[in-house]
Amino acid sequence: MSRAKVGGKKHPKKRGQRATSNIFAMFDQAQIQEFKEAFNMIDQNRDGFIDHEDLKDMLASLGQEPSDQLVDGMMSEAPGPLNFTMFLTLFGEKLTGTDPEDVIRNAFACFDEEGTGKIHEDRLRELLTTMGDRFTDAEVDQMLRGAPVDSVGNFDYVAFTRILKHGTKDE
């Protein structure tokens, strides 16, 4: 090899930083497949990118009438074109922003005076609508939909925390 090639250029090209290079390592194959399916459902025009119109159409299909301002705000969360890798990166950032499982479980445990791992649904509703960042009744209903509540109305916060962090057994 000639000396010119071995020595390289005086000003080598710098590669841009790639923040997403490890994103696929954050999820297992089943999760990645689910994200891919979700991405494909949103990418209405099938061009490999989610754009303003794709997002607006998807929200409309869910019965929402989003304003252009809302859709623009959502699109601005991505620092560039929203392809699948960027979509996965955004979800990774959102998911890693949650508290660890034990922190969530301990927050519920503060209101479990008997240490059973359960809080009655009525008591939980009262707590969520009157303390801290207050939930609306509709938000509590949404949270409890599909949540582990037994036949007498006891909310199993240990199981709920597991579902929040790891998904359901079916997933």
mmCIF file of C-alpha atoms in Angstrom:
data_model
loop_
_atom_site.group_PDB
_atom_site.id
_atom_site.type_symbol
_atom_site.label_atom_id
_atom_site.label_comp_id
_atom_site.label_asym_id
_atom_site.label_seq_id
_atom_site.Cartn_x
_atom_site.Cartn_y
_atom_site.Cartn_z
ATOM 1 C CA MET A 1 0.000 0.000 0.000
ATOM 2 C CA SER A 2 1.283 3.442 -0.773
ATOM 3 C CA ARG A 3 2.169 5.843 1.980
ATOM 4 C CA ALA A 4 -0.542 8.263 0.886
ATOM 5 C CA LYS A 5 -3.233 5.663 1.462
ATOM 6 C CA VAL A 6 -1.810 4.456 4.773
ATOM 7 C CA GLY A 7 -1.449 7.948 6.180
ATOM 8 C CA GLY A 8 -4.990 8.830 5.244
ATOM 9 C CA LYS A 9 -6.376 12.244 4.554
ATOM 10 C CA LYS A 10 -5.357 15.300 6.506
ATOM 11 C CA HIS A 11 -8.974 16.001 7.335
ATOM 12 C CA PRO A 12 -10.780 12.683 7.702
ATOM 13 C CA LYS A 13 -14.542 12.767 7.346
ATOM 14 C CA LYS A 14 -16.261 12.824 10.713
ATOM 15 C CA ARG A 15 -19.211 10.539 11.190
ATOM 16 C CA GLY A 16 -22.274 12.096 12.691
ATOM 17 C CA GLN A 17 -23.168 10.826 16.114
ATOM 18 C CA ARG A 18 -25.726 8.073 15.987
ATOM 19 C CA ALA A 19 -27.905 8.136 19.046
ATOM 20 C CA THR A 20 -30.102 5.323 17.768
ATOM 21 C CA SER A 21 -27.449 2.704 17.058
ATOM 22 C CA ASN A 22 -28.274 0.673 20.173
ATOM 23 C CA ILE A 23 -32.045 1.108 20.139
ATOM 24 C CA PHE A 24 -32.730 -2.407 18.864
ATOM 25 C CA ALA A 25 -30.866 -3.825 21.876
ATOM 26 C CA MET A 26 -33.415 -2.244 24.233
ATOM 27 C CA PHE A 27 -36.266 -4.473 23.044
ATOM 28 C CA ASP A 28 -36.716 -8.169 22.382
ATOM 29 C CA GLN A 29 -37.777 -9.432 18.948
ATOM 30 C CA ALA A 30 -41.459 -9.754 19.898
ATOM 31 C CA GLN A 31 -41.564 -6.139 21.093
ATOM 32 C CA ILE A 32 -39.814 -4.915 17.955
ATOM 33 C CA GLN A 33 -42.349 -6.797 15.840
ATOM 34 C CA GLU A 34 -45.222 -5.164 17.754
ATOM 35 C CA PHE A 35 -43.668 -1.723 17.262
ATOM 36 C CA LYS A 36 -43.240 -2.496 13.552
ATOM 37 C CA GLU A 37 -46.912 -3.429 13.272
ATOM 38 C CA ALA A 38 -47.910 -0.200 15.050
ATOM 39 C CA PHE A 39 -45.598 1.816 12.808
ATOM 40 C CA ASN A 40 -47.120 0.228 9.692
ATOM 41 C CA MET A 41 -50.629 1.027 10.930
ATOM 42 C CA ILE A 42 -49.708 4.694 11.353
ATOM 43 C CA ASP A 43 -47.759 4.929 8.072
ATOM 44 C CA GLN A 44 -50.958 5.239 6.049
ATOM 45 C CA ASN A 45 -49.286 5.987 2.704
ATOM 46 C CA ARG A 46 -46.715 3.169 3.146
ATOM 47 C CA ASP A 47 -43.685 5.299 2.265
ATOM 48 C CA GLY A 48 -41.622 4.161 5.273
ATOM 49 C CA PHE A 49 -42.046 7.474 7.118
ATOM 50 C CA ILE A 50 -44.734 8.814 9.415
ATOM 51 C CA ASP A 51 -45.590 12.342 8.338
ATOM 52 C CA HIS A 52 -48.147 14.946 9.410
ATOM 53 C CA GLU A 53 -50.936 13.471 7.286
ATOM 54 C CA ASP A 54 -50.245 9.877 8.399
ATOM 55 C CA LEU A 55 -50.486 10.872 12.051
ATOM 56 C CA LYS A 56 -53.603 12.989 11.513
ATOM 57 C CA ASP A 57 -55.322 10.163 9.579
ATOM 58 C CA MET A 58 -54.448 7.613 12.248
ATOM 59 C CA LEU A 59 -55.832 9.809 15.039
ATOM 60 C CA ALA A 60 -58.991 10.417 12.988
ATOM 61 C CA SER A 61 -59.419 6.641 12.591
ATOM 62 C CA LEU A 62 -59.459 6.463 16.410
ATOM 63 C CA GLY A 63 -62.311 8.976 16.559
ATOM 64 C CA GLN A 64 -60.182 12.015 17.363
ATOM 65 C CA GLU A 65 -60.214 15.315 15.513
ATOM 66 C CA PRO A 66 -56.679 16.583 16.146
ATOM 67 C CA SER A 67 -55.785 20.160 15.304
ATOM 68 C CA ASP A 68 -52.845 20.828 13.000
ATOM 69 C CA GLN A 69 -51.126 22.427 15.993
ATOM 70 C CA LEU A 70 -51.453 19.229 18.050
ATOM 71 C CA VAL A 71 -50.158 17.045 15.207
ATOM 72 C CA ASP A 72 -47.275 19.470 14.548
ATOM 73 C CA GLY A 73 -46.402 19.315 18.257
ATOM 74 C CA MET A 74 -46.358 15.539 18.180
ATOM 75 C CA MET A 75 -44.245 15.488 15.016
ATOM 76 C CA SER A 76 -41.759 17.938 16.530
ATOM 77 C CA GLU A 77 -40.787 15.378 19.168
ATOM 78 C CA ALA A 78 -38.746 13.627 16.490
ATOM 79 C CA PRO A 79 -35.516 15.451 15.641
ATOM 80 C CA GLY A 80 -35.800 14.413 11.993
ATOM 81 C CA PRO A 81 -37.797 12.270 9.578
ATOM 82 C CA LEU A 82 -39.852 9.711 11.467
ATOM 83 C CA ASN A 83 -38.780 6.357 10.038
ATOM 84 C CA PHE A 84 -39.062 3.098 11.981
ATOM 85 C CA THR A 85 -35.714 3.505 13.760
ATOM 86 C CA MET A 86 -36.661 6.989 14.944
ATOM 87 C CA PHE A 87 -40.114 5.688 15.975
ATOM 88 C CA LEU A 88 -38.441 2.981 18.064
ATOM 89 C CA THR A 89 -36.019 5.527 19.530
ATOM 90 C CA LEU A 90 -38.866 7.796 20.641
ATOM 91 C CA PHE A 91 -40.660 4.890 22.302
ATOM 92 C CA GLY A 92 -37.431 3.791 23.959
ATOM 93 C CA GLU A 93 -36.958 7.267 25.403
ATOM 94 C CA LYS A 94 -40.547 7.350 26.664
ATOM 95 C CA LEU A 95 -40.388 3.869 28.171
ATOM 96 C CA THR A 96 -37.071 4.379 29.922
ATOM 97 C CA GLY A 97 -38.562 7.511 31.485
ATOM 98 C CA THR A 98 -40.788 5.437 33.774
ATOM 99 C CA ASP A 99 -39.900 4.690 37.360
ATOM 100 C CA PRO A 100 -38.412 1.315 38.298
ATOM 101 C CA GLU A 101 -40.909 -1.415 39.174
ATOM 102 C CA ASP A 102 -40.159 -1.356 42.906
ATOM 103 C CA VAL A 103 -40.674 2.434 43.091
ATOM 104 C CA ILE A 104 -44.121 2.162 41.479
ATOM 105 C CA ARG A 105 -45.067 -0.802 43.684
ATOM 106 C CA ASN A 106 -43.880 1.019 46.827
ATOM 107 C CA ALA A 107 -45.954 4.083 45.925
ATOM 108 C CA PHE A 108 -49.083 1.910 45.919
ATOM 109 C CA ALA A 109 -47.914 0.061 49.065
ATOM 110 C CA CYS A 110 -48.055 3.325 51.035
ATOM 111 C CA PHE A 111 -51.850 3.019 50.865
ATOM 112 C CA ASP A 112 -52.005 -0.717 51.508
ATOM 113 C CA GLU A 113 -52.318 -0.636 55.294
ATOM 114 C CA GLU A 114 -52.668 -4.421 55.609
ATOM 115 C CA GLY A 115 -49.773 -5.252 53.260
ATOM 116 C CA THR A 116 -51.894 -7.505 51.031
ATOM 117 C CA GLY A 117 -50.694 -6.165 47.689
ATOM 118 C CA LYS A 118 -54.212 -4.919 47.004
ATOM 119 C CA ILE A 119 -56.177 -1.700 47.408
ATOM 120 C CA HIS A 120 -59.963 -1.567 47.078
ATOM 121 C CA GLU A 121 -60.990 0.046 43.809
ATOM 122 C CA ASP A 122 -63.142 2.704 45.575
ATOM 123 C CA ARG A 123 -60.254 3.693 47.860
ATOM 124 C CA LEU A 124 -57.864 3.876 44.888
ATOM 125 C CA ARG A 125 -60.321 6.077 42.978
ATOM 126 C CA GLU A 126 -60.625 8.381 45.991
ATOM 127 C CA LEU A 127 -56.843 8.649 46.325
ATOM 128 C CA LEU A 128 -56.257 9.281 42.627
ATOM 129 C CA THR A 129 -58.947 11.973 42.348
ATOM 130 C CA THR A 130 -58.123 13.866 45.562
ATOM 131 C CA MET A 131 -54.340 13.730 46.053
ATOM 132 C CA GLY A 132 -51.264 14.958 44.189
ATOM 133 C CA ASP A 133 -51.680 15.250 40.416
ATOM 134 C CA ARG A 134 -55.413 14.602 40.523
ATOM 135 C CA PHE A 135 -56.912 12.214 37.992
ATOM 136 C CA THR A 136 -60.357 12.772 36.510
ATOM 137 C CA ASP A 137 -62.923 9.990 36.905
ATOM 138 C CA ALA A 138 -62.507 9.243 33.185
ATOM 139 C CA GLU A 139 -58.727 8.841 33.649
ATOM 140 C CA VAL A 140 -59.267 6.473 36.594
ATOM 141 C CA ASP A 141 -61.785 4.487 34.517
ATOM 142 C CA GLN A 142 -59.246 4.244 31.707
ATOM 143 C CA MET A 143 -56.506 3.091 34.091
ATOM 144 C CA LEU A 144 -58.739 0.449 35.666
ATOM 145 C CA ARG A 145 -59.922 -0.877 32.292
ATOM 146 C CA GLY A 146 -58.098 -4.164 31.942
ATOM 147 C CA ALA A 147 -56.390 -3.755 35.325
ATOM 148 C CA PRO A 148 -56.229 -6.719 37.716
ATOM 149 C CA VAL A 149 -59.312 -6.168 39.906
ATOM 150 C CA ASP A 150 -60.869 -9.192 41.634
ATOM 151 C CA SER A 151 -64.578 -9.991 42.050
ATOM 152 C CA VAL A 152 -64.883 -7.970 45.277
ATOM 153 C CA GLY A 153 -63.225 -4.876 43.802
ATOM 154 C CA ASN A 154 -59.653 -5.243 45.045
ATOM 155 C CA PHE A 155 -57.049 -3.728 42.722
ATOM 156 C CA ASP A 156 -53.911 -5.919 42.647
ATOM 157 C CA TYR A 157 -51.188 -3.277 42.414
ATOM 158 C CA VAL A 158 -48.360 -5.840 42.423
ATOM 159 C CA ALA A 159 -49.745 -7.468 39.260
ATOM 160 C CA PHE A 160 -50.587 -4.048 37.795
ATOM 161 C CA THR A 161 -47.008 -2.845 38.288
ATOM 162 C CA ARG A 162 -45.711 -6.002 36.600
ATOM 163 C CA ILE A 163 -48.058 -5.380 33.646
ATOM 164 C CA LEU A 164 -46.929 -1.742 33.400
ATOM 165 C CA LYS A 165 -43.279 -2.690 33.186
ATOM 166 C CA HIS A 166 -43.395 -6.025 31.345
ATOM 167 C CA GLY A 167 -46.755 -6.275 29.575
ATOM 168 C CA THR A 168 -49.395 -8.954 30.003
ATOM 169 C CA LYS A 169 -48.697 -12.672 29.842
ATOM 170 C CA ASP A 170 -50.428 -12.777 26.450
ATOM 171 C CA GLU A 171 -47.982 -10.241 25.078
#
